[in-house]
Amino acid sequence: MAKYPQLRLRRLRRTEALRALIRETRVDVGDLVYPMFVIEGKGIKQEISSMPGIFRHSPDRLPAEVEEVAGLKIPAVLLFGIPQDKDETGSSACKPDGVVQKAIRVIKSMAPELLVITDVCLCEYTSHGHCGIVTNAAVDNDRTLPLLSKTALSHAEAGADIVAPSDMMDGRVKVIREALDENSYEHIPILSYAAKYASAFYGPFREAAESTPQFGDRRSYQMDPPNAREALREVEQDISEGADIIMVKPALAYLDVIGKVRDAFNCPLAAYNVSGEYAMVKAACRQGWLDEQQVVLETLTAIKRAGADIILTYHAKDAARWLQTASGDTRET
Ligand code: PBG
């Protein structure tokens, strides 16, 4: 085995052409999913203060945004709904004319080739802000399941291409698969938020989606951040119930979990670069403390290098633009 001075690892870093030749990981626009917030109402386009550049749109204001996303060749969007009315059981989540169902129809009529993934959860629709039905101050797993399967089915009926349960109830993938299959939607895949942690990085999202729990927190259903082996059990459970794609969330503080899941399973793997990760980058860049393009592309590359096939990110539109002009490293020698 060669040693210094024969061995010089810097030889392959001398020029951009050499670096590009041996580059192990590349992010492609085709890997990205753009999350969008749709709000009930008309004529609404509101920027989310903690997520500069990200807006809540009412369904009638979606066309310009959809045209931009499709024009950038981003393959998929993920929809979150903010309804007008919330109640104890989140009943507006599964209405045929609910806000997400309307948004799906708008998007599919404009850009049929753009994949529409829907977040299936009740937290934006319940008055208490929890992801399930509350019985005696606790989130009731089994009473929540039928509402989740109804919601997922209503999304498929409205034209969703993929449904993505994010509630972390046990058994949700199974009941959603059954509901889809019984209604001739056996071709609709399930992307499960399999290893979703109870993370402080969701803060800005809860402002955006108006989904902050009104009492307590989500730690009795979302995973405890210190646990990595448990993530493999969560993923195993969801795959055994019929998940087609699995997700680890958040991404950046959990790159080790992405790596472990990648090593243990052959299922397509998604990672969610969440709202708090976006907000941190935006805030530092606004101060002039970081270079946004370089930081974002480095971050997305790291998530891919850790093992993710698919990256859900609020940076998707900017990244798509930058990837058209750069290969991730535009610096000369
Ligand atoms: C709904 C849901 C959340 C996110 C995605 N789906 C919030 C939560 O669990 O509190 C977070 C996304 C983000 O922070 O970007 N349950």
CSV table of C-alpha atoms and ligand atoms in Angstrom, one decimal:
chain,number,residue,atom,x,y,z
A,1,MET,CA,0.0,0.0,0.0
A,2,ALA,CA,1.3,3.4,-1.0
A,3,LYS,CA,2.1,5.9,1.7
A,4,TYR,CA,3.0,9.6,1.6
A,5,PRO,CA,4.9,10.9,-0.4
A,6,GLN,CA,3.7,8.4,-3.1
A,7,LEU,CA,0.2,8.6,-1.8
A,8,ARG,CA,-1.3,12.0,-2.1
A,9,LEU,CA,-5.1,12.2,-1.7
A,10,ARG,CA,-5.0,15.9,-2.9
A,11,ARG,CA,-4.1,14.7,-6.5
A,12,LEU,CA,-7.8,14.0,-7.3
A,13,ARG,CA,-8.9,17.4,-5.9
A,14,ARG,CA,-6.7,19.6,-8.1
A,15,THR,CA,-9.3,20.7,-10.6
A,16,GLU,CA,-13.0,20.8,-10.8
A,17,ALA,CA,-12.9,18.3,-13.7
A,18,LEU,CA,-11.1,15.8,-11.5
A,19,ARG,CA,-13.4,16.4,-8.5
A,20,ALA,CA,-16.4,16.0,-10.7
A,21,LEU,CA,-15.1,12.7,-12.1
A,22,ILE,CA,-14.8,11.1,-8.6
A,23,ARG,CA,-17.8,12.8,-7.0
A,24,GLU,CA,-19.8,10.1,-5.1
A,25,THR,CA,-23.1,11.9,-4.5
A,26,ARG,CA,-25.1,14.2,-6.8
A,27,VAL,CA,-28.4,15.9,-6.0
A,28,ASP,CA,-30.7,16.0,-8.9
A,29,VAL,CA,-33.9,18.1,-9.2
A,30,GLY,CA,-35.7,14.8,-9.7
A,31,ASP,CA,-35.0,13.9,-6.1
A,32,LEU,CA,-36.9,16.9,-4.7
A,33,VAL,CA,-40.4,17.3,-3.3
A,34,TYR,CA,-41.8,20.8,-2.6
A,35,PRO,CA,-44.1,21.1,0.4
A,36,MET,CA,-47.0,23.6,0.0
A,37,PHE,CA,-49.6,25.0,2.5
A,38,VAL,CA,-53.1,25.5,1.1
A,39,ILE,CA,-55.6,27.6,3.1
A,40,GLU,CA,-59.4,27.6,2.9
A,41,GLY,CA,-60.7,30.8,1.3
A,42,LYS,CA,-60.2,33.0,-1.7
A,43,GLY,CA,-57.6,35.4,-3.0
A,44,ILE,CA,-55.1,34.5,-0.1
A,45,LYS,CA,-51.3,34.5,-0.5
A,46,GLN,CA,-49.7,35.0,2.9
A,47,GLU,CA,-46.0,34.7,3.6
A,48,ILE,CA,-45.1,32.7,6.7
A,49,SER,CA,-43.0,35.0,8.9
A,50,SER,CA,-40.6,32.4,10.1
A,51,MET,CA,-40.2,30.8,6.7
A,52,PRO,CA,-39.3,33.6,4.2
A,53,GLY,CA,-40.3,32.8,0.7
A,54,ILE,CA,-42.9,30.2,1.7
A,55,PHE,CA,-46.6,31.2,1.5
A,56,ARG,CA,-50.0,29.9,2.3
A,57,HIS,CA,-52.2,29.9,-0.8
A,58,SER,CA,-55.9,29.6,-1.2
A,59,PRO,CA,-56.8,27.1,-3.9
A,60,ASP,CA,-57.6,29.8,-6.4
A,61,ARG,CA,-54.1,31.4,-5.9
A,62,LEU,CA,-52.3,28.1,-6.5
A,63,PRO,CA,-52.0,28.2,-10.3
A,64,ALA,CA,-49.0,30.6,-10.5
A,65,GLU,CA,-47.1,28.6,-7.9
A,66,VAL,CA,-47.9,25.3,-9.6
A,67,GLU,CA,-46.7,26.6,-12.9
A,68,GLU,CA,-43.4,27.7,-11.4
A,69,VAL,CA,-42.8,24.4,-9.7
A,70,ALA,CA,-43.7,22.4,-12.8
A,71,GLY,CA,-41.6,24.7,-15.0
A,72,LEU,CA,-38.6,24.0,-12.7
A,73,LYS,CA,-39.1,20.2,-13.3
A,74,ILE,CA,-39.6,19.5,-9.6
A,75,PRO,CA,-41.4,16.1,-9.8
A,76,ALA,CA,-43.7,16.4,-6.8
A,77,VAL,CA,-45.4,18.6,-4.2
A,78,LEU,CA,-46.6,17.7,-0.7
A,79,LEU,CA,-49.8,19.3,0.4
A,80,PHE,CA,-50.8,20.5,3.9
A,81,GLY,CA,-54.3,22.0,4.4
A,82,ILE,CA,-55.4,24.7,6.7
A,83,PRO,CA,-59.2,24.5,7.1
A,84,GLN,CA,-61.7,27.2,8.0
A,85,ASP,CA,-63.3,25.1,10.8
A,86,LYS,CA,-61.6,22.9,13.4
A,87,ASP,CA,-63.4,20.5,15.8
A,88,GLU,CA,-62.7,17.8,18.3
A,89,THR,CA,-62.4,15.1,15.7
A,90,GLY,CA,-60.8,17.0,12.8
A,91,SER,CA,-63.9,16.2,10.7
A,92,SER,CA,-63.0,18.7,7.9
A,93,ALA,CA,-59.9,16.6,7.0
A,94,CYS,CA,-61.9,14.0,5.0
A,95,LYS,CA,-64.5,16.3,3.3
A,96,PRO,CA,-64.8,15.8,-0.4
A,97,ASP,CA,-64.7,19.6,-0.8
A,98,GLY,CA,-62.1,20.2,1.9
A,99,VAL,CA,-59.2,22.5,1.2
A,100,VAL,CA,-56.7,19.8,0.3
A,101,GLN,CA,-59.2,17.9,-1.8
A,102,LYS,CA,-59.9,21.2,-3.7
A,103,ALA,CA,-56.2,21.9,-4.1
A,104,ILE,CA,-55.5,18.5,-5.5
A,105,ARG,CA,-58.1,19.1,-8.2
A,106,VAL,CA,-56.7,22.5,-9.1
A,107,ILE,CA,-53.1,21.1,-9.4
A,108,LYS,CA,-54.1,17.9,-11.3
A,109,SER,CA,-56.2,19.9,-13.8
A,110,MET,CA,-53.2,22.3,-14.5
A,111,ALA,CA,-50.2,20.0,-14.3
A,112,PRO,CA,-51.3,16.4,-14.5
A,113,GLU,CA,-47.7,15.1,-14.6
A,114,LEU,CA,-46.8,16.8,-11.3
A,115,LEU,CA,-47.1,14.2,-8.6
A,116,VAL,CA,-49.3,15.3,-5.7
A,117,ILE,CA,-48.5,13.8,-2.4
A,118,THR,CA,-50.8,14.6,0.5
A,119,ASP,CA,-49.9,14.8,4.2
A,120,VAL,CA,-52.5,12.6,6.0
A,121,CYS,CA,-52.9,13.9,9.6
A,122,LEU,CA,-55.5,15.5,11.8
A,123,CYS,CA,-53.5,18.1,13.7
A,124,GLU,CA,-54.4,21.0,11.3
A,125,TYR,CA,-58.0,20.0,11.6
A,126,THR,CA,-58.5,19.4,15.3
A,127,SER,CA,-59.4,22.2,17.8
A,128,HIS,CA,-56.9,20.8,20.3
A,129,GLY,CA,-54.1,20.6,17.6
A,130,HIS,CA,-53.2,16.9,18.3
A,131,CYS,CA,-52.7,14.4,15.5
A,132,GLY,CA,-55.6,12.2,16.7
A,133,ILE,CA,-58.8,12.0,18.7
A,134,VAL,CA,-58.3,12.9,22.4
A,135,THR,CA,-60.0,10.7,25.0
A,136,ASN,CA,-59.3,11.5,28.7
A,137,ALA,CA,-56.5,14.0,27.8
A,138,ALA,CA,-54.6,11.3,25.8
A,139,VAL,CA,-54.4,10.7,22.1
A,140,ASP,CA,-56.5,7.6,21.3
A,141,ASN,CA,-54.7,5.5,18.8
A,142,ASP,CA,-57.5,3.1,17.8
A,143,ARG,CA,-60.2,5.7,17.6
A,144,THR,CA,-58.0,7.8,15.3
A,145,LEU,CA,-57.3,5.1,12.7
A,146,PRO,CA,-60.7,5.2,10.9
A,147,LEU,CA,-60.5,9.0,10.5
A,148,LEU,CA,-57.0,8.7,9.0
A,149,SER,CA,-58.1,6.0,6.6
A,150,LYS,CA,-61.1,8.1,5.6
A,151,THR,CA,-58.9,11.1,5.0
A,152,ALA,CA,-56.4,9.2,2.9
A,153,LEU,CA,-59.2,7.7,0.8
A,154,SER,CA,-60.8,11.2,0.3
A,155,HIS,CA,-57.4,12.4,-1.0
A,156,ALA,CA,-57.1,9.5,-3.4
A,157,GLU,CA,-60.7,10.2,-4.6
A,158,ALA,CA,-59.7,13.8,-5.3
A,159,GLY,CA,-56.8,12.6,-7.4
A,160,ALA,CA,-53.8,12.4,-5.1
A,161,ASP,CA,-50.9,10.3,-6.5
A,162,ILE,CA,-49.4,9.3,-3.1
A,163,VAL,CA,-50.7,9.5,0.4
A,164,ALA,CA,-48.3,10.3,3.3
A,165,PRO,CA,-49.5,9.6,6.8
A,166,SER,CA,-47.6,11.7,9.4
A,167,ASP,CA,-49.6,11.1,12.6
A,168,MET,CA,-47.4,8.3,14.1
A,169,MET,CA,-50.4,6.2,15.2
A,170,ASP,CA,-49.6,2.4,15.3
A,171,GLY,CA,-51.5,0.5,12.6
A,172,ARG,CA,-52.3,3.5,10.3
A,173,VAL,CA,-50.5,2.2,7.3
A,174,LYS,CA,-52.5,-1.1,7.5
A,175,VAL,CA,-55.9,0.6,7.7
A,176,ILE,CA,-55.0,3.1,5.0
A,177,ARG,CA,-53.8,0.3,2.7
A,178,GLU,CA,-57.1,-1.6,3.4
A,179,ALA,CA,-59.3,1.4,2.7
A,180,LEU,CA,-57.5,2.2,-0.5
A,181,ASP,CA,-57.6,-1.4,-1.7
A,182,GLU,CA,-61.3,-1.8,-0.9
A,183,ASN,CA,-62.1,1.2,-3.0
A,184,SER,CA,-60.0,0.3,-6.1
A,185,TYR,CA,-57.1,2.5,-5.2
A,186,GLU,CA,-54.7,-0.4,-4.9
A,187,HIS,CA,-52.4,1.4,-7.3
A,188,ILE,CA,-51.9,4.4,-4.9
A,189,PRO,CA,-48.6,4.2,-3.0
A,190,ILE,CA,-48.2,5.0,0.7
A,191,LEU,CA,-45.3,7.1,1.8
A,192,SER,CA,-45.2,6.7,5.6
A,193,TYR,CA,-43.5,9.2,7.9
A,194,ALA,CA,-42.1,6.0,9.6
A,195,ALA,CA,-39.4,7.5,11.9
A,196,LYS,CA,-40.8,10.8,12.9
A,197,TYR,CA,-39.3,12.4,16.0
A,198,ALA,CA,-40.9,14.7,18.5
A,199,SER,CA,-38.7,17.6,17.3
A,200,ALA,CA,-38.3,21.3,18.2
A,201,PHE,CA,-37.4,21.8,14.5
A,202,TYR,CA,-41.2,21.8,13.6
A,203,GLY,CA,-41.7,25.2,15.2
A,204,PRO,CA,-42.1,27.3,12.1
A,205,PHE,CA,-44.4,24.7,10.5
A,206,ARG,CA,-46.8,24.9,13.3
A,207,GLU,CA,-47.1,28.6,12.7
A,208,ALA,CA,-47.6,28.0,9.0
A,209,ALA,CA,-50.2,25.2,9.5
A,210,GLU,CA,-51.8,26.6,12.7
A,211,SER,CA,-51.3,23.2,14.3
A,212,THR,CA,-49.7,23.8,17.6
A,213,PRO,CA,-51.1,21.4,20.3
A,214,GLN,CA,-53.3,23.4,22.7
A,215,PHE,CA,-52.2,21.3,25.6
A,216,GLY,CA,-49.2,19.0,26.2
A,217,ASP,CA,-46.9,17.9,23.4
A,218,ARG,CA,-46.6,15.1,20.8
A,219,ARG,CA,-44.1,13.0,22.8
A,220,SER,CA,-46.6,10.2,23.4
A,221,TYR,CA,-46.8,9.4,19.7
A,222,GLN,CA,-43.8,10.9,17.9
A,223,MET,CA,-40.4,9.3,18.6
A,224,ASP,CA,-38.0,10.2,21.4
A,225,PRO,CA,-35.0,12.0,19.8
A,226,PRO,CA,-32.3,9.9,21.5
A,227,ASN,CA,-33.5,6.7,20.0
A,228,ALA,CA,-32.1,5.3,16.7
A,229,ARG,CA,-32.6,1.5,17.1
A,230,GLU,CA,-36.3,2.2,17.7
A,231,ALA,CA,-36.4,3.9,14.3
A,232,LEU,CA,-35.6,0.6,12.7
A,233,ARG,CA,-38.6,-1.0,14.5
A,234,GLU,CA,-40.9,1.8,13.3
A,235,VAL,CA,-39.7,1.4,9.7
A,236,GLU,CA,-40.1,-2.4,10.0
A,237,GLN,CA,-43.6,-2.0,11.3
A,238,ASP,CA,-44.7,0.3,8.5
A,239,ILE,CA,-43.1,-1.8,5.7
A,240,SER,CA,-44.9,-4.9,7.2
A,241,GLU,CA,-48.2,-3.0,7.0
A,242,GLY,CA,-47.6,-2.1,3.4
A,243,ALA,CA,-45.7,1.2,3.2
A,244,ASP,CA,-44.1,1.7,-0.3
A,245,ILE,CA,-41.8,4.5,0.6
A,246,ILE,CA,-40.5,5.3,4.1
A,247,MET,CA,-39.4,8.6,5.6
A,248,VAL,CA,-37.1,9.8,8.3
A,249,LYS,CA,-37.9,13.2,9.8
A,250,PRO,CA,-36.3,15.7,10.5
A,251,ALA,CA,-33.3,15.2,8.3
A,252,LEU,CA,-30.3,17.1,9.5
A,253,ALA,CA,-30.1,16.2,13.2
A,254,TYR,CA,-31.0,12.6,12.2
A,255,LEU,CA,-28.5,11.8,9.4
A,256,ASP,CA,-27.3,8.8,11.4
A,257,VAL,CA,-30.9,7.5,11.4
A,258,ILE,CA,-31.1,7.9,7.6
A,259,GLY,CA,-27.9,6.0,7.3
A,260,LYS,CA,-29.0,3.1,9.5
A,261,VAL,CA,-32.4,2.8,7.8
A,262,ARG,CA,-30.7,2.8,4.4
A,263,ASP,CA,-28.4,0.0,5.5
A,264,ALA,CA,-31.2,-2.1,6.9
A,265,PHE,CA,-33.9,-1.8,4.3
A,266,ASN,CA,-34.2,-1.8,0.5
A,267,CYS,CA,-37.4,0.3,0.4
A,268,PRO,CA,-37.1,3.8,-1.2
A,269,LEU,CA,-36.2,6.2,1.5
A,270,ALA,CA,-37.3,9.9,1.9
A,271,ALA,CA,-36.0,12.5,4.3
A,272,TYR,CA,-37.7,15.7,5.4
A,273,ASN,CA,-35.6,18.8,5.6
A,274,VAL,CA,-38.1,20.4,8.0
A,275,SER,CA,-39.3,24.0,8.6
A,276,GLY,CA,-36.8,24.7,11.5
A,277,GLU,CA,-33.9,23.6,9.3
A,278,TYR,CA,-35.1,26.0,6.6
A,279,ALA,CA,-35.7,28.9,9.0
A,280,MET,CA,-32.2,28.6,10.5
A,281,VAL,CA,-30.5,28.8,7.0
A,282,LYS,CA,-32.8,31.7,5.9
A,283,ALA,CA,-32.1,33.7,9.1
A,284,ALA,CA,-28.4,33.3,8.9
A,285,CYS,CA,-28.3,34.1,5.2
A,286,ARG,CA,-30.4,37.3,5.8
A,287,GLN,CA,-27.7,38.4,8.2
A,288,GLY,CA,-25.1,37.8,5.6
A,289,TRP,CA,-23.5,35.1,7.8
A,290,LEU,CA,-23.8,32.2,5.4
A,291,ASP,CA,-23.9,31.8,1.6
A,292,GLU,CA,-27.3,30.5,0.9
A,293,GLN,CA,-26.7,28.6,-2.4
A,294,GLN,CA,-23.6,26.8,-1.1
A,295,VAL,CA,-25.2,26.0,2.3
A,296,VAL,CA,-28.4,24.7,0.8
A,297,LEU,CA,-26.7,22.5,-1.9
A,298,GLU,CA,-24.2,21.2,0.8
A,299,THR,CA,-27.1,20.3,3.1
A,300,LEU,CA,-29.1,18.5,0.4
A,301,THR,CA,-26.0,16.6,-0.7
A,302,ALA,CA,-25.4,15.6,2.9
A,303,ILE,CA,-28.9,14.2,3.2
A,304,LYS,CA,-28.5,12.3,0.0
A,305,ARG,CA,-25.0,11.0,1.0
A,306,ALA,CA,-26.5,9.8,4.3
A,307,GLY,CA,-28.8,7.5,2.1
A,308,ALA,CA,-32.0,9.4,1.2
A,309,ASP,CA,-33.4,8.9,-2.3
A,310,ILE,CA,-36.0,11.6,-2.0
A,311,ILE,CA,-35.7,14.9,-0.2
A,312,LEU,CA,-38.7,17.0,0.9
A,313,THR,CA,-37.5,20.5,1.2
A,314,TYR,CA,-38.8,24.1,1.3
A,315,HIS,CA,-35.6,25.0,-0.6
A,316,ALA,CA,-36.7,22.9,-3.6
A,317,LYS,CA,-37.5,25.8,-6.0
A,318,ASP,CA,-34.2,27.6,-5.3
A,319,ALA,CA,-32.3,24.4,-5.4
A,320,ALA,CA,-33.8,23.5,-8.8
A,321,ARG,CA,-32.7,26.8,-10.2
A,322,TRP,CA,-29.2,26.5,-8.8
A,323,LEU,CA,-28.8,22.9,-9.9
A,324,GLN,CA,-29.6,24.0,-13.5
A,325,THR,CA,-26.5,26.2,-13.5
A,326,ALA,CA,-24.2,24.5,-11.0
A,327,SER,CA,-23.1,20.9,-10.4
A,328,GLY,CA,-22.9,21.5,-6.7
A,329,ASP,CA,-19.4,22.9,-6.8
A,330,THR,CA,-18.8,25.8,-9.1
A,331,ARG,CA,-15.6,27.0,-7.5
A,332,GLU,CA,-12.5,27.0,-9.6
A,333,THR,CA,-9.5,25.0,-8.4
B,1,PBG,C1,-48.2,17.0,10.8
B,1,PBG,C2,-46.9,17.4,10.4
B,1,PBG,C3,-45.9,18.2,11.0
B,1,PBG,C4,-44.9,18.3,10.0
B,1,PBG,C5,-45.2,17.6,8.9
B,1,PBG,N1,-46.4,17.0,9.1
B,1,PBG,C6,-45.9,18.9,12.3
B,1,PBG,C7,-45.9,18.1,13.5
B,1,PBG,O1,-45.8,16.9,13.6
B,1,PBG,O2,-46.0,18.8,14.5
B,1,PBG,C8,-43.6,19.1,10.2
B,1,PBG,C9,-43.0,19.7,8.9
B,1,PBG,C10,-42.0,20.7,9.1
B,1,PBG,O3,-41.6,21.1,10.2
B,1,PBG,O4,-41.5,21.2,8.1
B,1,PBG,N2,-48.3,16.1,11.9
